[in-house]
Structures are given as C-alpha cells and as structure tokens.
CSV table of C-alpha atoms and ligand atoms in Angstrom, one decimal:
chain,number,residue,atom,x,y,z
A,14,MET,CA,0.1,0.2,0.2
A,15,SER,CA,3.2,2.4,0.6
A,16,ASN,CA,7.0,2.2,-0.2
A,17,THR,CA,7.5,3.2,3.8
A,18,ALA,CA,10.6,1.5,5.8
A,19,LYS,CA,8.8,-2.1,6.9
A,20,PRO,CA,7.8,-2.3,10.7
A,21,HIS,CA,10.4,-4.0,13.0
A,22,LEU,CA,8.2,-7.0,14.5
A,23,ALA,CA,9.6,-9.2,17.0
A,24,SER,CA,7.4,-12.1,15.2
A,25,HIS,CA,6.2,-12.3,11.7
A,26,MET,CA,3.5,-15.1,12.9
A,27,LEU,CA,-0.1,-13.2,12.2
A,28,PRO,CA,-0.9,-12.7,14.9
A,29,VAL,CA,-4.2,-14.6,15.4
A,30,PHE,CA,-3.2,-16.8,18.1
A,31,ALA,CA,-2.5,-16.0,22.2
A,32,ARG,CA,0.3,-17.8,22.5
A,33,ALA,CA,1.7,-19.2,25.8
A,34,ASP,CA,5.6,-18.1,26.0
A,35,VAL,CA,6.7,-21.3,26.2
A,36,ALA,CA,8.4,-23.7,22.9
A,37,PHE,CA,9.1,-27.1,23.2
A,38,GLU,CA,11.9,-29.6,21.5
A,39,ARG,CA,10.9,-32.8,22.4
A,40,GLY,CA,8.1,-35.0,23.6
A,41,GLU,CA,7.7,-38.6,25.0
A,42,GLY,CA,4.2,-40.0,25.2
A,43,PRO,CA,2.3,-37.7,27.7
A,44,TRP,CA,5.8,-35.4,28.6
A,45,LEU,CA,6.8,-32.4,26.3
A,46,ILE,CA,10.2,-30.8,27.1
A,47,ALA,CA,11.1,-27.4,26.6
A,48,THR,CA,13.7,-25.6,25.2
A,49,ASP,CA,15.0,-24.7,28.4
A,50,GLY,CA,15.1,-28.5,29.9
A,51,GLU,CA,11.7,-28.0,31.9
A,52,ARG,CA,9.3,-30.9,31.6
A,53,TYR,CA,5.7,-30.6,31.1
A,54,LEU,CA,2.9,-32.9,31.2
A,55,ASP,CA,1.3,-32.4,28.3
A,56,PHE,CA,-3.0,-32.7,29.0
A,57,THR,CA,-3.9,-31.2,25.6
A,58,SER,CA,-2.5,-33.4,23.5
A,59,GLY,CA,-1.9,-30.8,20.9
A,60,VAL,CA,-5.9,-30.0,21.3
A,61,ALA,CA,-7.3,-33.3,21.2
A,62,VAL,CA,-4.3,-34.3,18.3
A,63,ASN,CA,-1.7,-36.4,19.8
A,64,ALA,CA,-4.0,-39.7,21.1
A,65,LEU,CA,-1.1,-41.7,21.1
A,66,GLY,CA,1.2,-39.2,23.1
A,67,HIS,CA,4.4,-37.6,21.7
A,68,ALA,CA,7.3,-39.6,19.3
A,69,HIS,CA,5.3,-43.2,19.6
A,70,PRO,CA,7.3,-45.5,18.3
A,71,HIS,CA,5.0,-47.4,16.1
A,72,LEU,CA,3.9,-43.8,14.5
A,73,VAL,CA,7.7,-42.8,14.1
A,74,ALA,CA,8.6,-46.3,12.3
A,75,ALA,CA,5.6,-45.9,10.1
A,76,LEU,CA,6.7,-42.2,9.0
A,77,GLN,CA,10.4,-42.9,8.8
A,78,GLU,CA,9.7,-45.7,6.6
A,79,GLN,CA,7.1,-44.0,4.2
A,80,ALA,CA,9.3,-40.6,4.3
A,81,ALA,CA,12.1,-42.6,2.7
A,82,LYS,CA,10.0,-44.4,0.0
A,83,LEU,CA,7.1,-41.4,-1.5
A,84,TRP,CA,5.6,-39.1,0.4
A,85,HIS,CA,2.6,-37.6,-2.3
A,86,VAL,CA,1.3,-38.3,-5.9
A,87,SER,CA,-1.9,-36.6,-5.8
A,88,ASN,CA,-5.5,-37.7,-5.9
A,89,LEU,CA,-4.6,-38.6,-9.7
A,90,PHE,CA,-3.6,-42.0,-9.1
A,91,THR,CA,-4.7,-45.0,-6.4
A,92,ILE,CA,-3.2,-44.9,-3.0
A,93,PRO,CA,-2.6,-48.4,-1.8
A,94,GLU,CA,-2.6,-47.6,1.3
A,95,GLY,CA,-5.1,-44.8,1.7
A,96,GLU,CA,-7.4,-47.6,0.0
A,97,ARG,CA,-6.7,-49.1,3.3
A,98,LEU,CA,-7.1,-47.2,5.6
A,99,ALA,CA,-10.6,-46.0,3.9
A,100,ALA,CA,-11.8,-49.4,4.2
A,101,ARG,CA,-10.7,-49.9,8.0
A,102,LEU,CA,-12.4,-46.7,8.6
A,103,CYS,CA,-15.5,-48.2,7.4
A,104,ASP,CA,-14.9,-51.7,9.0
A,105,ALA,CA,-14.8,-50.1,12.1
A,106,SER,CA,-18.4,-47.7,11.6
A,107,PHE,CA,-21.3,-46.9,10.2
A,108,ALA,CA,-19.8,-46.1,6.9
A,109,ASP,CA,-19.0,-47.3,3.3
A,110,VAL,CA,-17.0,-44.3,1.8
A,111,VAL,CA,-14.6,-42.0,3.2
A,112,PHE,CA,-12.7,-38.6,1.6
A,113,PHE,CA,-9.6,-37.8,3.1
A,114,CYS,CA,-8.8,-34.0,4.0
A,115,ASN,CA,-6.5,-32.5,5.9
A,116,SER,CA,-8.4,-30.7,8.9
A,117,GLY,CA,-11.5,-30.3,10.6
A,118,ALA,CA,-13.1,-27.4,9.1
A,119,GLU,CA,-12.2,-29.4,5.5
A,120,ALA,CA,-13.9,-32.7,6.9
A,121,MET,CA,-16.9,-30.5,7.8
A,122,GLU,CA,-17.1,-28.4,4.2
A,123,ALA,CA,-17.0,-31.7,2.9
A,124,ALA,CA,-20.4,-32.9,5.0
A,125,ILE,CA,-22.0,-30.1,4.2
A,126,LYS,CA,-21.4,-30.9,0.4
A,127,THR,CA,-22.4,-34.3,0.8
A,128,ALA,CA,-25.7,-33.9,2.7
A,129,ARG,CA,-27.0,-30.7,0.2
A,130,LYS,CA,-25.6,-33.0,-2.8
A,131,PHE,CA,-27.4,-36.2,-1.2
A,132,GLN,CA,-30.7,-33.8,-1.4
A,133,ALA,CA,-30.1,-32.1,-4.7
A,134,ALA,CA,-29.4,-36.0,-6.0
A,135,SER,CA,-32.8,-37.6,-4.4
A,136,GLY,CA,-34.7,-34.8,-6.5
A,137,HIS,CA,-34.8,-31.8,-4.1
A,138,PRO,CA,-32.2,-29.4,-4.6
A,139,GLU,CA,-34.3,-26.9,-2.6
A,140,ARG,CA,-32.9,-28.6,0.6
A,141,TYR,CA,-29.5,-26.8,1.1
A,142,ARG,CA,-30.1,-25.6,4.5
A,143,LEU,CA,-28.7,-27.1,7.7
A,144,ILE,CA,-30.0,-27.2,11.4
A,145,THR,CA,-27.2,-26.6,13.9
A,146,PHE,CA,-27.2,-25.7,17.5
A,147,GLU,CA,-26.0,-23.1,19.9
A,148,GLY,CA,-22.4,-23.5,21.2
A,149,ALA,CA,-21.4,-25.4,18.6
A,150,PHE,CA,-17.9,-25.5,16.8
A,151,HIS,CA,-17.1,-26.4,13.1
A,152,GLY,CA,-13.8,-24.7,11.9
A,153,ARG,CA,-13.1,-21.4,10.6
A,154,THR,CA,-13.6,-21.6,7.0
A,155,LEU,CA,-16.3,-19.3,5.8
A,156,ALA,CA,-18.9,-22.0,5.8
A,157,THR,CA,-18.0,-23.9,8.8
A,158,LEU,CA,-18.0,-20.5,11.1
A,159,ALA,CA,-21.5,-20.0,9.6
A,160,ALA,CA,-22.6,-23.2,11.0
A,161,GLY,CA,-21.2,-23.0,14.2
A,162,GLY,CA,-23.0,-19.4,14.0
A,163,GLN,CA,-20.7,-17.8,17.0
A,164,GLN,CA,-20.8,-13.9,16.4
A,165,LYS,CA,-17.3,-13.3,17.6
A,166,TYR,CA,-15.7,-15.4,14.8
A,167,LEU,CA,-18.1,-14.2,12.2
A,168,GLU,CA,-18.1,-10.4,12.7
A,169,GLY,CA,-16.2,-8.5,10.0
A,170,PHE,CA,-15.4,-10.8,7.2
A,171,GLY,CA,-18.5,-10.4,5.0
A,172,PRO,CA,-21.7,-11.7,4.7
A,173,ARG,CA,-22.3,-14.9,6.5
A,174,VAL,CA,-22.8,-18.4,4.4
A,175,GLU,CA,-26.5,-18.9,3.9
A,176,GLY,CA,-28.2,-21.7,4.9
A,177,PHE,CA,-27.6,-22.2,8.8
A,178,ASP,CA,-30.5,-22.0,11.1
A,179,GLN,CA,-29.2,-22.9,14.8
A,180,VAL,CA,-31.3,-23.8,17.4
A,181,PRO,CA,-30.5,-24.7,21.4
A,182,LEU,CA,-28.7,-28.1,22.1
A,183,GLY,CA,-31.3,-30.3,23.8
A,184,ASP,CA,-34.2,-28.6,22.4
A,185,ILE,CA,-36.4,-31.1,20.3
A,186,GLU,CA,-39.2,-29.0,20.0
A,187,ALA,CA,-36.7,-26.0,18.6
A,188,VAL,CA,-35.6,-28.8,16.0
A,189,LYS,CA,-39.0,-29.8,15.0
A,190,LYS,CA,-40.2,-26.0,14.6
A,191,ALA,CA,-36.6,-25.6,12.6
A,192,ILE,CA,-37.6,-28.0,10.0
A,193,GLY,CA,-39.2,-26.8,6.7
A,194,PRO,CA,-39.3,-27.2,3.0
A,195,GLU,CA,-35.1,-26.0,2.4
A,196,THR,CA,-34.1,-28.6,5.2
A,197,ALA,CA,-31.1,-31.1,4.2
A,198,GLY,CA,-29.9,-32.3,7.5
A,199,ILE,CA,-28.9,-31.5,11.1
A,200,ILE,CA,-25.3,-31.5,11.8
A,201,ILE,CA,-24.2,-32.6,15.8
A,202,GLU,CA,-21.3,-32.7,17.9
A,203,PRO,CA,-21.9,-35.6,20.1
A,204,TRP,CA,-20.1,-33.6,22.6
A,205,GLN,CA,-19.3,-30.1,22.3
A,206,GLY,CA,-15.1,-29.8,22.7
A,207,GLU,CA,-14.9,-25.9,22.3
A,208,GLY,CA,-18.2,-25.3,23.6
A,209,GLY,CA,-17.2,-26.4,26.7
A,210,VAL,CA,-17.7,-29.9,27.2
A,211,ARG,CA,-21.0,-30.2,26.8
A,212,ALA,CA,-23.7,-32.9,25.4
A,213,ALA,CA,-27.3,-33.7,25.1
A,214,ASP,CA,-28.7,-37.3,26.3
A,215,PRO,CA,-28.7,-40.3,24.4
A,216,SER,CA,-32.8,-39.6,24.4
A,217,PHE,CA,-32.1,-36.2,22.2
A,218,PHE,CA,-29.7,-38.0,19.7
A,219,ARG,CA,-32.5,-40.8,19.1
A,220,ALA,CA,-35.4,-38.1,18.1
A,221,LEU,CA,-33.2,-36.4,15.9
A,222,ARG,CA,-32.4,-39.9,14.2
A,223,GLN,CA,-35.9,-40.6,13.9
A,224,LEU,CA,-37.0,-36.7,13.0
A,225,CYS,CA,-33.8,-37.3,10.0
A,226,ASP,CA,-35.3,-40.9,9.0
A,227,ASP,CA,-39.4,-39.2,9.2
A,228,ASN,CA,-38.3,-36.3,7.3
A,229,LYS,CA,-35.3,-37.5,4.7
A,230,LEU,CA,-32.5,-35.6,6.1
A,231,MET,CA,-29.2,-36.6,6.9
A,232,LEU,CA,-27.7,-36.8,9.8
A,233,VAL,CA,-24.3,-35.3,10.2
A,234,PHE,CA,-21.7,-36.2,13.2
A,235,ASP,CA,-18.8,-33.5,13.7
A,236,GLU,CA,-16.7,-36.2,15.6
A,237,VAL,CA,-13.5,-34.2,14.7
A,238,GLN,CA,-12.3,-33.7,18.2
A,239,THR,CA,-14.5,-36.7,19.7
A,240,GLY,CA,-13.6,-39.5,17.1
A,241,MET,CA,-10.5,-41.7,17.3
A,242,GLY,CA,-11.3,-42.6,20.9
A,243,ARG,CA,-11.3,-39.7,22.7
A,244,THR,CA,-14.2,-40.4,24.6
A,245,GLY,CA,-13.4,-44.0,25.2
A,246,THR,CA,-14.7,-45.6,22.0
A,247,LEU,CA,-13.4,-45.0,18.6
A,248,PHE,CA,-16.3,-43.0,18.0
A,249,ALA,CA,-18.4,-41.4,20.5
A,250,TYR,CA,-21.9,-42.1,18.3
A,251,GLU,CA,-21.3,-45.3,19.6
A,252,LYS,CA,-22.3,-44.2,22.9
A,253,THR,CA,-25.6,-42.4,21.5
A,254,GLY,CA,-27.3,-45.7,20.4
A,255,VAL,CA,-27.9,-44.1,17.0
A,256,LYS,CA,-25.3,-43.7,13.7
A,257,PRO,CA,-25.0,-40.7,11.6
A,258,ASP,CA,-25.6,-40.8,7.6
A,259,ILE,CA,-22.2,-38.5,7.5
A,260,MET,CA,-19.5,-38.3,10.1
A,261,ALA,CA,-16.3,-35.6,10.3
A,262,LEU,CA,-12.8,-36.9,11.5
A,263,ALA,CA,-9.8,-34.8,11.8
A,264,LYS,CA,-7.7,-34.1,15.3
A,265,ALA,CA,-6.2,-37.3,16.0
A,266,LEU,CA,-7.1,-39.1,12.7
A,267,GLY,CA,-3.0,-39.1,12.0
A,268,GLY,CA,-1.9,-39.3,15.4
A,269,GLY,CA,-0.4,-35.6,14.7
A,270,PHE,CA,0.0,-35.8,11.3
A,271,PRO,CA,-2.6,-33.4,9.9
A,272,MET,CA,-5.9,-35.0,8.3
A,273,GLY,CA,-9.4,-35.0,8.3
A,274,ALA,CA,-11.8,-37.8,6.3
A,275,CYS,CA,-15.7,-37.7,5.9
A,276,LEU,CA,-17.4,-40.5,6.3
A,277,ALA,CA,-20.7,-41.5,4.9
A,278,THR,CA,-23.1,-44.1,3.8
A,279,VAL,CA,-23.2,-45.4,0.3
A,280,GLU,CA,-27.2,-44.0,0.1
A,281,ALA,CA,-25.8,-40.3,1.6
A,282,ALA,CA,-22.6,-40.3,-0.5
A,283,VAL,CA,-25.1,-40.9,-3.4
A,284,GLY,CA,-24.5,-37.4,-4.9
A,285,MET,CA,-20.3,-37.3,-5.1
A,286,THR,CA,-19.7,-38.6,-8.1
A,287,PRO,CA,-16.2,-37.9,-10.0
A,288,GLY,CA,-15.9,-33.8,-10.1
A,289,THR,CA,-17.8,-33.2,-7.3
A,290,HIS,CA,-15.3,-32.2,-4.8
A,291,GLY,CA,-11.6,-33.1,-4.5
A,292,SER,CA,-8.4,-32.1,-2.8
A,293,THR,CA,-4.5,-31.8,-3.7
A,294,PHE,CA,-2.8,-32.9,-0.5
A,295,GLY,CA,-6.2,-35.2,1.3
A,296,GLY,CA,-4.8,-38.5,1.9
A,297,ASN,CA,-1.6,-38.5,0.4
A,298,LEU,CA,0.9,-41.1,1.1
A,299,LEU,CA,2.5,-39.6,4.3
A,300,ALA,CA,-1.1,-39.0,5.8
A,301,ALA,CA,-2.4,-42.5,4.9
A,302,ALA,CA,0.3,-44.1,6.7
A,303,ALA,CA,0.4,-41.9,9.7
A,304,GLY,CA,-3.7,-42.9,9.9
A,305,ASN,CA,-2.7,-47.1,9.5
A,306,ALA,CA,-0.3,-46.4,11.8
A,307,THR,CA,-2.2,-44.9,14.8
A,308,LEU,CA,-5.4,-47.2,13.8
A,309,ASP,CA,-2.8,-50.2,14.6
A,310,ILE,CA,-2.9,-48.9,18.2
A,311,MET,CA,-6.1,-48.3,18.4
A,312,LEU,CA,-7.6,-51.4,17.3
A,313,ALA,CA,-5.4,-53.5,19.0
A,314,PRO,CA,-7.0,-55.6,22.0
A,315,LYS,CA,-7.3,-53.9,25.1
A,316,PHE,CA,-6.6,-50.3,24.4
A,317,PHE,CA,-10.3,-49.2,25.4
A,318,GLU,CA,-10.4,-50.9,28.4
A,319,HIS,CA,-7.1,-49.0,29.2
A,320,VAL,CA,-8.6,-45.5,28.3
A,321,GLN,CA,-12.0,-46.0,29.9
A,322,ARG,CA,-9.6,-47.4,33.1
A,323,VAL,CA,-7.7,-44.0,33.1
A,324,SER,CA,-11.1,-42.3,32.4
A,325,LEU,CA,-12.8,-43.1,35.7
A,326,LEU,CA,-9.5,-42.6,38.1
A,327,LEU,CA,-9.2,-39.0,36.2
A,328,LYS,CA,-12.7,-38.1,36.7
A,329,GLN,CA,-12.6,-39.5,40.4
A,330,LYS,CA,-9.7,-37.6,41.3
A,331,LEU,CA,-11.6,-34.7,39.6
A,332,ALA,CA,-14.5,-35.3,41.4
A,333,SER,CA,-12.9,-35.0,45.1
A,334,ILE,CA,-10.8,-31.7,43.9
A,335,VAL,CA,-14.1,-30.4,42.9
A,336,ASP,CA,-15.4,-31.1,46.8
A,337,ARG,CA,-12.1,-30.1,48.6
A,338,TYR,CA,-11.6,-26.6,46.1
A,339,PRO,CA,-15.5,-25.6,45.6
A,340,ASP,CA,-13.7,-22.0,45.5
A,341,VAL,CA,-12.0,-22.5,42.5
A,342,VAL,CA,-13.5,-25.1,40.5
A,343,SER,CA,-17.4,-26.5,40.6
A,344,ASP,CA,-18.1,-29.6,38.3
A,345,VAL,CA,-16.6,-32.3,36.5
A,346,ARG,CA,-17.9,-33.1,32.4
A,347,GLY,CA,-16.9,-35.3,29.9
A,348,ASP,CA,-16.7,-38.7,29.1
A,349,GLY,CA,-13.2,-40.7,27.8
A,350,LEU,CA,-10.3,-38.5,28.2
A,351,LEU,CA,-12.2,-35.6,27.1
A,352,ILE,CA,-12.8,-34.1,30.0
A,353,GLY,CA,-14.1,-30.6,31.6
A,354,LEU,CA,-13.7,-28.8,34.9
A,355,LYS,CA,-15.8,-26.0,34.8
A,356,ALA,CA,-13.9,-23.1,36.5
A,357,VAL,CA,-15.5,-20.9,39.3
A,358,VAL,CA,-12.4,-18.8,39.0
A,359,PRO,CA,-11.9,-17.3,35.2
A,360,ALA,CA,-10.7,-20.1,33.6
A,361,GLY,CA,-7.5,-18.4,31.7
A,362,ASP,CA,-6.4,-18.2,36.0
A,363,LEU,CA,-6.7,-21.8,35.9
A,364,VAL,CA,-4.9,-22.7,33.2
A,365,ALA,CA,-1.8,-20.3,34.1
A,366,ALA,CA,-2.1,-21.5,37.3
A,367,PHE,CA,-1.7,-25.2,35.9
A,368,ARG,CA,1.3,-23.9,33.8
A,369,ASP,CA,2.6,-22.7,36.9
A,370,GLU,CA,2.3,-26.7,38.0
A,371,LYS,CA,4.1,-27.6,34.5
A,372,LEU,CA,0.6,-29.4,33.3
A,373,LEU,CA,-0.8,-28.2,30.3
A,374,THR,CA,-4.7,-27.7,29.9
A,375,VAL,CA,-6.8,-25.8,27.4
A,376,GLY,CA,-9.4,-23.8,27.8
A,377,ALA,CA,-13.0,-24.0,26.4
A,378,GLY,CA,-16.4,-22.6,26.2
A,379,GLU,CA,-19.0,-21.8,29.4
A,380,ASN,CA,-15.5,-21.0,31.6
A,381,VAL,CA,-14.0,-24.6,31.0
A,382,VAL,CA,-10.8,-26.1,31.5
A,383,ARG,CA,-10.6,-29.0,29.3
A,384,LEU,CA,-7.6,-32.1,30.1
A,385,LEU,CA,-7.0,-33.7,27.2
A,386,PRO,CA,-4.6,-36.3,28.6
A,387,PRO,CA,-3.2,-38.8,25.8
A,388,LEU,CA,-4.9,-42.0,25.3
A,389,ILE,CA,-1.6,-43.7,26.2
A,390,VAL,CA,-1.2,-41.9,29.6
A,391,SER,CA,-0.6,-44.3,33.0
A,392,GLU,CA,-2.8,-44.5,35.9
A,393,ALA,CA,0.8,-43.3,37.4
A,394,GLU,CA,0.8,-39.8,35.0
A,395,ILE,CA,-3.0,-39.2,35.6
A,396,GLU,CA,-1.8,-39.4,39.6
A,397,ASP,CA,0.6,-36.8,39.2
A,398,GLY,CA,-1.3,-35.1,36.7
A,399,ILE,CA,-3.8,-34.7,39.7
A,400,ALA,CA,-1.3,-33.4,42.1
A,401,ARG,CA,-0.6,-30.7,40.2
A,402,VAL,CA,-3.9,-29.5,39.7
A,403,GLU,CA,-4.6,-30.2,43.6
A,404,ARG,CA,-1.5,-27.7,43.9
A,405,ALA,CA,-2.8,-25.2,41.9
A,406,CYS,CA,-6.0,-25.5,43.4
A,407,ALA,CA,-4.7,-25.1,46.6
A,408,LYS,CA,-2.4,-21.9,45.5
A,409,LEU,CA,-5.6,-20.7,43.9
A,410,THR,CA,-7.9,-21.1,46.8
A,411,GLN,CA,-4.7,-19.3,49.3
A,412,ALA,CA,-4.5,-16.4,47.0
A,413,GLN,CA,-8.1,-15.7,47.7
A,414,MET,CA,-8.1,-16.1,51.3
A,415,ARG,CA,-5.1,-13.3,51.2
A,416,GLN,CA,-7.4,-11.1,49.2
A,417,GLY,CA,-10.6,-11.9,51.3
A,418,ALA,CA,-8.4,-10.8,54.2
A,419,ALA,CA,-7.0,-7.9,52.7
A,420,SER,CA,-10.4,-6.3,51.7
B,18,PLP,C1,-11.2,-28.8,16.2
B,18,PLP,C2,-12.7,-28.5,15.8
B,18,PLP,C3,-12.8,-28.5,14.2
B,18,PLP,C4,-11.8,-27.6,13.4
B,18,PLP,O1,-10.5,-28.6,12.8
B,18,PLP,P1,-9.3,-27.7,11.8
B,18,PLP,O2,-8.5,-28.9,12.0
B,18,PLP,O3,-9.4,-26.5,13.3
B,18,PLP,O4,-9.7,-26.9,10.5
B,18,PLP,C5,-14.2,-28.7,13.6
B,18,PLP,N1,-15.3,-29.5,14.6
B,18,PLP,C6,-14.6,-29.7,15.7
B,18,PLP,C7,-15.9,-30.5,16.7
B,18,PLP,C8,-13.8,-29.6,16.1
B,18,PLP,O5,-13.1,-30.0,17.6
C-alpha cells in the first residue's frame, strides 16, 4: 500500500493466536520437554490431536519408513495405503465410503457438501439448509463458521454463508420447528469440545435420528474432536445409540499428522460423483501411513479398556478436587479423556495456575478448562497430573483467602 520502511516486528507470524511464552523441542508420551529443559505433563495433546502421545515408536517408524519411499503423488492416482485406511475406517464404523482431506474444517465442508448434494441428487435441490446447535464449533472456513454461528468469529468477514439455522442444544421442539421445506439435514457434535464439554443426552440423539428418518434428512456428526478414541470408544456416536449418515473426523486421525476425513454411507454419498469434490493433498502417502499406524494401535485388543480405566480414575480424582476446592472449580464433565473442569475463577487463571505446575491444559467455552491427556497416559501419570491440579487449586484458594483478608 505504501513504500515506507517495513515495521520491526518481534514475530512475523500473523498474530491470530495468543500464544503462551513457552516452546518445546521434544516429546515422550504425555511429556513435553521445553527448550529450557523443563518437563511439562501434556494434558492438551495438541488439542486432542496427539492421541498416542508424542514420538510414539510405532508412528515414528511408520512415517520414517514412508518418508524414505514416497510422500505425495496427488489424487490422480491410486493410493493403496489410503484405500486400506478407508476400508479399515469403514469396517470399524457405520460408513461405506471415505473422503480424505487435511483438517477438521475441510472434513466439515465435505460433510456439508455431501448432505446438500444428497438432497439435490434425490430430486430435492431446494433442500440445502442445515440445522446446527448453539455453542457448536465446526471450524474456521466461511461455511463452517456460519455453521458454528459464533458471532465473535463471524464479525468483519462479510456476509455470513447462507443456509444454517441454529437452535438450542437439547431442545427437540426447537429442532422440529426449524425443519422446513428447504432443510437438508442436522449437524451435531456428540460432545461439544470447544463449546465447553457439553452433550445432549442419548434420548435427544434418538429423537434427531427419528426426525431425520421421517423427513429424509441427513444426520451429520462432527466427530473431529470426539472421534478416534477421545471419548473412550473409537467413535463417540457408538454411545449415543444411533448412527449418523455422515461423519467428519480429523484431529487424532493422523496421530499428529494433519489429516481429516468425511465418512458416509453409500446412500448419503449418492451425489458425490467424480468431479464434485476434491483435494490436492488429502490422504497422501504420508497421511495414509500416519492414519494406518494410529489405527494399528487403537484397534489392538484392550486399548479402550485402558482408556476407560484411566478416564474413571481421572474423573473420580477430579470430583474429589471439586469437593475440596469449591471456590476454584465447581464441576467435572465429559467422557473418556475429553474432560472439562468447570472453573469458578476465570478459566484462563486456572490454565495459567496449572501451567505454573508444569501441567498443560486448554480452555473452552462456558469458563471450562479441558483436560485432554493422550489416550496412552498411564495411571501413575494421571495421579501425577492430579497432584499438579491439586497444588494449583490450593494456591488459588490461598490467594483468594489473602485477598479476602486484605479487603
Ligand atoms: C477442531 C474442530 C474443528 C476444526 O478443525 P480444524 O482442523 O481446526 O479445521 C471442527 N469441529 C470440531 C468439533 C473441532 O473440535
């Protein structure tokens, strides 16, 4: 815009993230080792991405082996490892077909397009609207932002992508009222992650399934965060008692390698014919190797028994902390290792207090702090994490008492 001298910037990264002033150079399972040598217990797992922890030997070997052979060929050609991964994901789920992409938002874009195209291909091109829920998060592209409906994220980016109708979570009458002649489907997260670890109960999911069946609508599950074991089963829908028609996956799918997927039944995917959608990078050889290696571990016998055991331990210990520090935390919610701790103090203060104890956690909506340990976390590491949570809560309680005495 002008030819004045460039400003001097401390960082040349676009400042869209408020980053903590800590950098890591190594990881071992649930541990992150900072550049100053300090060890942190990582209960963020890269925001539900590193489900198998850091530097898992099986993932490292799979990627190293693939990296020496072939990285990328494009989707002009057959990718046998991608075919195998798609078949395994379908084998383990309701789905028949898979589209690979590189992120959660892209997986949701593919899900939205598949739902709309189903209606068009079924003789109802007028049906393009999707019902979504308050507190939802579906990504940062223009369409997925409109689907999520959060005003603060939509502000200043021009007209909102049309075709999303938002209703309160758990309100089946509101869903019924929102269904009109232009409705194509319903999009829901089995657990809202970013929204504050919230879920509707199974009866609500059953009612949604029934409404979709009665009205020929697509039921779309956004399992970008809940999928790939996070809630203690491979997919969270398994616990809702219903199957979706379309499901988006990403975060943990590649065990840390950027990867997304949109899964669907053949009926739901009827409109997705050659040329209707695509991706340059989606499901390349490195991604397919990472995805298959991740599944190798998750599908091994007893993997989810372990997740459920450590989940129970974490929830029980956190409940006892809620009892003992009611001025700091008030509730434990979530399933598997998608755990939310409702804060009484500002959630950001609690995240900072945990970080002072070298425990990494991540905030969410509704003043909740998410604890997302890798699924391979041991019982001893859960106990270690709880000791850090307790020390942080004790310090915050003491600080509150000092403030109370001073005022
Ligand atoms: C993280 C997330 C997304 C977006 O994923 P990106 O990879 O950041 O695009 C979408 N939906 C849900 C439920 C998520 O948790």
